[in-house]
Amino acid sequence: MKNTKLSLVLASMLTLATTSSFADDASDIAELKQQVKELQEMSQTLIDETSDLKTGFNYTKVDPNQSHAGLGPAASKIYFSKSPLSIGGYGQMYYSTTTNEDTNAISSETQVKRFVTFFGYKLSDSIIMNTEVEYEGGGARVNGTGDAVVLEFFYLDFLINEHFNLRAGNFLVPMGYVNQQHEPTILKTTQRPKTSRYIVPSTWGETGLLAFGNINDDISYKAGFLTALQPDDSVDTNTTTFTSDKWLRNGRGGSYKIENPRAAGLVRVDYTGLEGLFIGAGVYADEKMLMTDIHGEYKIGGARFYGTYAKVSRSGTLANSTQVTESFGGFLNASYDFSSLLSQEEEISLFTQYENYNPQAQRTDGTQGDDTTDITFGINYFPIEQVVLKADYVLSKKGDTNLNTASVSLGFIF
């Protein structure tokens, strides 16, 4: 009996020792696996750094979720770059067909709409150079189509602290939603809203000095002095009549030579205190013009809403001429991303957009242009976050004219 008990005790001790040994072995194996993983990561880091030393360049991918001071992700790339040099950009092309319901006339077109390159360089930790070069409409031609190779912005940022920074040079005017956020992966429609073409014209750049920063964790601001819109420069001197829908768009200063420029000022304030919400307002004023806008975006779950409403009033028009004195425009886009419901990583979103605008809401002779209402339905597919394929259908009504436009496009950022 004693031998039996002794045997049981010895067997138990052996079992415990064996189990402990297996446990120790499993723990050792797990620890060794973790060490191997860390060594592999260190090796890859050393390989990357050695490659960087050889080439002098450390490549940074664009992050679609990063933005600096309201700029789009590709335009913001230099601010998050691992290297002093950053090269980014975006591209967009489309095909569309338009039917006039009144005449049954059909027209179609395709175009490489734009290819844009951003070149950024960190002159120091606090002085950043950022530029945008755009190839519009497939590039420059000499047939007067308006296609061009143009420097959209060219500035230096002097980063001082969280609350106060300075931007000097030629920069995008921070009015409305689209002018700074115009990259194709941001906007749902195949084409930019008409409000951002005729009322707060994109891409609208002027030369000046801009201060920007955070008032607190929830409120940011931008304020500055810059060259003014020059709409009178486009007046037909033979008839002294100016009633073009592009009267504001044609007045953009850009990086071109401006003789005897007028001065303008602007203030913009944005609030981001609630999760998923971004809302703000801007005011631009010069000696002849006042532009105001409200803009915003809200994300909740798979739903996203964004839009702008802007109004322009003008004084000091030319004598004996017919000119626009008031304009307005606004749009609201609502979309829903179904990827989570479909259990897939690629985004598939459906959207609708309502837009109403009138670039000639009031003229000096008491007449006015017709309002235009566009209702758009469409779909976006993102195979990866940096690439989007789009399709939409626009029902457009201006006065007695009804146009229906079907479009497809592709866009990307890098």
XYZ file of C-alpha atoms in Angstrom:
414
model
C 0.000 0.000 0.000
C 2.870 2.302 0.885
C 4.545 1.439 -2.418
C 1.354 2.268 -4.277
C 1.065 5.653 -2.556
C 4.748 6.319 -3.241
C 4.247 5.444 -6.881
C 1.289 7.802 -7.124
C 3.274 10.626 -5.524
C 6.216 10.040 -7.862
C 3.888 9.896 -10.878
C 2.216 13.146 -9.829
C 5.570 14.854 -9.367
C 6.696 13.638 -12.784
C 3.497 14.857 -14.412
C 3.843 18.285 -12.792
C 7.475 18.508 -13.847
C 6.610 17.511 -17.394
C 3.719 19.996 -17.567
C 5.902 22.729 -16.129
C 8.584 21.850 -18.649
C 6.057 22.054 -21.505
C 4.742 25.363 -20.141
C 8.267 26.716 -19.905
C 8.979 25.514 -23.440
C 5.784 27.149 -24.775
C 6.653 30.384 -22.994
C 10.189 30.249 -24.345
C 8.918 29.572 -27.865
C 6.483 32.527 -27.676
C 9.267 34.763 -26.394
C 11.606 33.598 -29.156
C 8.928 34.278 -31.777
C 8.476 37.812 -30.437
C 12.251 38.366 -30.509
C 12.465 37.093 -34.092
C 9.612 39.441 -35.091
C 11.366 42.403 -33.466
C 14.648 41.493 -35.164
C 12.878 41.290 -38.529
C 11.339 44.731 -37.988
C 14.726 46.143 -36.963
C 16.322 44.568 -40.030
C 13.697 46.100 -42.332
C 14.178 49.489 -40.675
C 17.946 49.215 -41.210
C 17.378 48.229 -44.853
C 15.052 51.216 -45.372
C 17.448 53.631 -43.682
C 20.404 52.277 -45.665
C 18.396 52.729 -48.867
C 17.508 56.266 -47.793
C 21.177 57.053 -47.185
C 22.059 55.796 -50.662
C 19.271 57.649 -52.441
C 18.989 60.656 -50.144
C 15.219 60.258 -50.136
C 12.754 58.799 -47.645
C 9.443 58.224 -49.387
C 6.181 59.034 -47.590
C 2.847 57.718 -48.837
C -0.097 60.076 -48.870
C -2.548 59.520 -46.028
C -6.128 60.278 -47.174
C -7.097 61.074 -43.575
C -4.429 63.710 -42.917
C -4.925 67.426 -43.471
C -2.857 70.451 -42.550
C -4.655 73.753 -41.930
C -7.593 72.727 -44.116
C -5.633 71.589 -47.186
C -6.392 68.327 -48.984
C -4.356 65.199 -48.154
C -2.045 65.382 -51.192
C -1.436 69.116 -50.692
C -0.711 68.417 -46.994
C 1.842 65.687 -47.680
C 4.974 67.777 -47.008
C 3.825 68.520 -43.454
C 3.882 64.799 -42.587
C 6.838 63.789 -44.763
C 9.752 61.784 -43.362
C 12.048 63.518 -45.837
C 12.769 67.218 -46.357
C 11.527 66.699 -49.931
C 7.974 65.638 -50.718
C 6.353 64.970 -54.097
C 2.624 64.354 -54.291
C -0.325 65.122 -56.472
C -3.628 64.005 -57.947
C -5.253 63.307 -61.291
C -8.734 63.186 -62.778
C -10.309 62.300 -66.119
C -13.910 61.783 -67.214
C -16.388 60.926 -69.954
C -19.820 62.551 -70.102
C -22.837 62.661 -72.366
C -25.508 65.387 -72.175
C -29.051 65.325 -73.519
C -31.146 68.452 -74.047
C -34.703 67.339 -73.236
C -36.216 70.225 -75.204
C -34.350 69.652 -78.483
C -33.245 66.012 -78.029
C -29.755 67.134 -78.980
C -27.021 64.893 -77.572
C -23.394 65.818 -77.033
C -20.539 63.956 -75.381
C -16.939 64.583 -74.409
C -13.958 63.023 -72.696
C -10.938 64.723 -71.190
C -7.968 64.316 -68.917
C -9.370 67.087 -66.778
C -6.327 67.781 -64.682
C -3.043 66.348 -63.476
C -1.507 68.093 -60.489
C 1.888 67.828 -58.819
C 2.753 69.110 -55.344
C 6.375 69.865 -54.564
C 7.171 70.544 -50.923
C 10.430 71.116 -49.098
C 11.249 71.570 -45.421
C 13.758 74.403 -45.394
C 13.847 73.920 -41.630
C 11.593 72.409 -38.977
C 9.561 75.617 -38.935
C 9.795 76.935 -42.513
C 7.951 74.904 -45.145
C 7.818 75.548 -48.901
C 4.756 74.186 -50.722
C 3.828 74.523 -54.397
C 1.188 73.195 -56.784
C 1.697 72.873 -60.529
C -1.431 71.948 -62.487
C -1.780 70.665 -66.031
C -5.334 71.644 -66.935
C -7.397 70.076 -69.699
C -4.589 67.793 -70.813
C -2.008 70.594 -70.890
C -1.368 73.912 -72.605
C -2.579 74.560 -76.159
C -2.533 77.674 -78.308
C -6.107 77.530 -79.601
C -7.628 79.648 -76.863
C -9.385 76.804 -75.062
C -8.247 77.957 -71.631
C -6.176 74.819 -71.052
C -2.932 75.653 -69.299
C 0.040 74.657 -67.237
C -0.335 76.900 -64.212
C 1.224 77.463 -60.813
C -1.836 77.163 -58.570
C -0.021 78.144 -55.370
C 3.484 78.964 -54.198
C 4.081 79.899 -50.578
C 6.173 79.594 -47.438
C 4.694 78.595 -44.085
C 6.351 79.918 -40.946
C 5.217 77.506 -38.236
C 5.504 79.296 -34.908
C 3.165 77.530 -32.515
C -0.263 75.926 -32.282
C -2.039 79.261 -32.002
C -0.221 81.497 -34.479
C 1.460 80.718 -37.811
C 2.070 82.699 -40.970
C 1.716 81.857 -44.671
C 3.343 84.200 -47.190
C 3.168 84.003 -50.968
C 0.475 82.886 -53.392
C -2.025 80.553 -51.725
C -5.531 79.114 -52.049
C -8.069 81.526 -50.609
C -9.702 79.749 -47.624
C -13.317 80.446 -48.556
C -16.025 77.794 -48.852
C -15.623 74.036 -48.654
C -14.122 73.138 -52.038
C -11.348 75.677 -52.700
C -8.924 73.976 -50.320
C -10.599 70.528 -50.356
C -10.843 69.953 -54.111
C -8.949 66.669 -54.575
C -11.007 63.986 -56.400
C -11.080 61.479 -53.532
C -12.775 64.082 -51.298
C -15.663 65.141 -53.537
C -18.327 62.582 -54.459
C -19.406 64.025 -57.814
C -17.524 63.476 -61.069
C -17.288 67.257 -61.486
C -16.868 69.925 -58.828
C -20.076 71.701 -57.759
C -21.036 74.697 -59.898
C -21.089 76.852 -56.751
C -17.336 76.304 -56.613
C -17.037 77.280 -60.258
C -19.128 80.445 -60.378
C -19.600 81.752 -56.810
C -16.561 80.738 -54.711
C -14.382 79.922 -57.719
C -11.931 77.040 -57.405
C -9.049 76.927 -57.583
C -8.873 80.535 -56.438
C -5.408 81.684 -55.455
C -4.212 85.147 -54.473
C -0.977 86.676 -53.208
C -0.711 87.926 -49.647
C -0.100 87.124 -45.999
C -2.269 84.741 -43.984
C -2.257 84.048 -40.244
C -3.699 80.743 -39.046
C -3.896 78.590 -35.961
C -6.124 77.272 -33.191
C -7.980 79.515 -30.773
C -8.585 76.427 -28.598
C -9.004 72.699 -29.124
C -12.340 73.187 -30.885
C -11.978 76.433 -32.859
C -9.463 77.364 -35.567
C -9.066 80.571 -37.556
C -7.539 82.049 -40.691
C -7.168 85.785 -41.302
C -5.164 87.733 -43.836
C -4.600 90.411 -46.445
C -4.342 89.494 -50.117
C -4.823 90.711 -53.653
C -8.460 91.247 -54.575
C -10.584 89.603 -57.228
C -10.356 91.588 -60.474
C -13.709 90.961 -62.222
C -13.724 94.317 -64.038
C -10.665 93.230 -66.014
C -12.891 90.971 -68.119
C -15.328 93.693 -69.232
C -15.868 93.980 -73.002
C -14.562 97.505 -73.608
C -16.409 97.770 -76.926
C -19.873 97.407 -75.432
C -19.112 98.203 -71.773
C -21.422 95.302 -71.014
C -20.553 92.463 -68.662
C -23.099 89.785 -67.936
C -21.032 86.592 -68.044
C -21.694 83.789 -65.550
C -17.904 83.668 -65.151
C -17.556 87.258 -63.955
C -16.207 86.095 -60.597
C -14.216 83.159 -61.922
C -12.487 85.328 -64.527
C -11.392 87.680 -61.754
C -9.104 85.195 -59.998
C -5.646 86.640 -59.624
C -3.702 83.407 -59.445
C 0.050 83.524 -59.884
C -0.112 85.662 -63.021
C 1.018 89.270 -63.242
C -1.540 91.702 -61.764
C -1.097 95.372 -62.525
C -2.175 97.848 -59.856
C -3.780 95.171 -57.656
C -6.442 96.112 -55.161
C -6.261 94.856 -51.588
C -8.694 92.529 -49.842
C -9.089 90.992 -46.437
C -10.633 87.773 -45.152
C -11.510 86.042 -41.907
C -12.562 82.423 -41.495
C -13.506 80.513 -38.340
C -14.123 76.748 -38.093
C -15.552 74.654 -35.257
C -14.776 70.949 -34.709
C -15.921 70.465 -31.120
C -18.320 67.582 -31.780
C -17.149 64.210 -33.058
C -17.550 63.978 -36.820
C -18.586 67.633 -37.183
C -16.777 70.431 -38.994
C -18.624 73.707 -39.541
C -17.517 77.245 -40.226
C -18.012 80.577 -41.926
C -15.877 82.949 -43.957
C -15.960 86.612 -44.967
C -14.004 88.139 -47.863
C -14.146 91.877 -48.570
C -12.485 94.410 -50.870
C -13.427 97.943 -51.883
C -16.034 96.687 -54.364
C -17.147 93.305 -53.138
C -18.370 91.362 -50.115
C -18.450 87.564 -50.127
C -19.790 85.492 -47.233
C -20.125 81.754 -46.880
C -21.083 79.012 -44.483
C -19.648 75.542 -44.978
C -19.533 72.256 -43.169
C -19.204 68.510 -43.041
C -20.686 65.862 -40.767
C -19.824 62.167 -40.546
C -21.729 59.623 -38.493
C -21.308 55.906 -39.082
C -21.292 55.317 -42.828
C -23.131 58.580 -43.546
C -21.422 61.781 -44.668
C -22.845 65.241 -45.389
C -20.952 68.250 -46.734
C -21.820 71.525 -48.413
C -21.506 75.273 -48.811
C -23.771 78.278 -49.224
C -22.223 81.549 -50.429
C -23.448 84.995 -51.386
C -21.670 87.832 -53.179
C -22.663 91.496 -53.365
C -20.860 94.108 -55.446
C -20.766 97.896 -55.639
C -18.709 100.430 -57.564
C -19.695 99.107 -60.980
C -18.742 100.850 -64.218
C -20.896 103.736 -65.422
C -23.158 103.132 -68.422
C -22.651 99.386 -68.222
C -24.674 96.352 -67.289
C -22.855 94.436 -64.594
C -23.678 91.828 -62.011
C -24.241 93.132 -58.498
C -25.384 89.970 -56.695
C -24.666 86.249 -56.938
C -25.451 83.267 -54.769
C -25.025 79.524 -54.755
C -25.122 76.516 -52.501
C -25.024 72.732 -52.503
C -25.517 69.864 -50.080
C -24.119 66.386 -50.686
C -25.327 63.327 -48.735
C -23.713 59.899 -49.074
C -23.629 56.517 -47.365
C -20.775 54.010 -47.358
C -22.149 50.441 -47.575
C -18.794 48.666 -47.154
C -19.422 47.754 -43.510
C -22.819 46.254 -44.390
C -21.223 44.276 -47.221
C -18.351 43.080 -44.968
C -15.633 44.387 -47.266
C -12.774 46.842 -46.938
C -13.290 48.696 -50.218
C -15.647 51.651 -49.934
C -18.796 51.628 -52.031
C -20.959 54.670 -51.434
C -24.139 56.010 -52.969
C -24.798 59.746 -52.914
C -27.167 62.470 -53.911
C -26.480 66.185 -54.225
C -28.800 69.174 -54.437
C -27.435 72.462 -55.788
C -29.001 75.823 -56.583
C -27.036 78.811 -57.886
C -27.296 82.031 -59.877
C -24.118 83.913 -60.872
C -26.284 86.816 -62.092
C -28.939 87.085 -59.397
C -29.074 90.862 -59.867
C -27.687 93.287 -62.496
C -27.275 97.047 -62.493
C -30.111 97.469 -65.022
C -32.577 95.688 -62.744
C -32.591 92.431 -64.707
C -31.431 89.066 -63.457
C -30.351 85.693 -64.738
C -32.172 82.436 -64.244
C -31.553 80.222 -61.247
C -30.042 76.815 -62.020
C -30.993 73.730 -60.036
C -28.902 70.556 -60.314
C -29.950 67.266 -58.722
C -27.286 64.563 -58.884
C -27.349 60.842 -58.105
C -24.249 58.692 -58.183
C -21.919 56.023 -56.872
C -18.269 55.938 -55.758
C -16.024 52.892 -55.565
C -12.656 53.014 -53.798
C -10.509 49.917 -54.564
C -7.974 51.568 -52.214
C -8.238 54.834 -50.292
C -6.118 56.744 -52.834
C -8.156 55.758 -55.924
C -11.800 56.418 -56.757
C -14.048 55.405 -59.651
C -17.217 57.478 -60.004
C -20.459 57.513 -61.963
C -23.299 60.006 -61.662
C -26.375 61.392 -63.385
C -27.302 65.104 -63.214
C -30.775 66.563 -63.762
C -30.206 70.259 -64.503
C -32.855 72.925 -64.984
C -32.133 76.572 -65.879
C -35.170 78.612 -66.837
C -36.900 76.637 -69.598
C -33.807 74.549 -70.399
C -33.583 70.992 -69.121
C -30.315 69.070 -69.459
C -29.512 65.524 -68.324
C -25.847 64.527 -68.022
C -24.414 61.061 -67.394
C -20.738 60.887 -66.439
C -18.048 58.452 -65.366
C -14.632 59.410 -64.036
C -11.522 58.159 -62.312
C -9.376 60.023 -59.833
C -6.409 59.383 -57.601
C -4.071 61.054 -55.127
C -0.449 60.212 -54.389
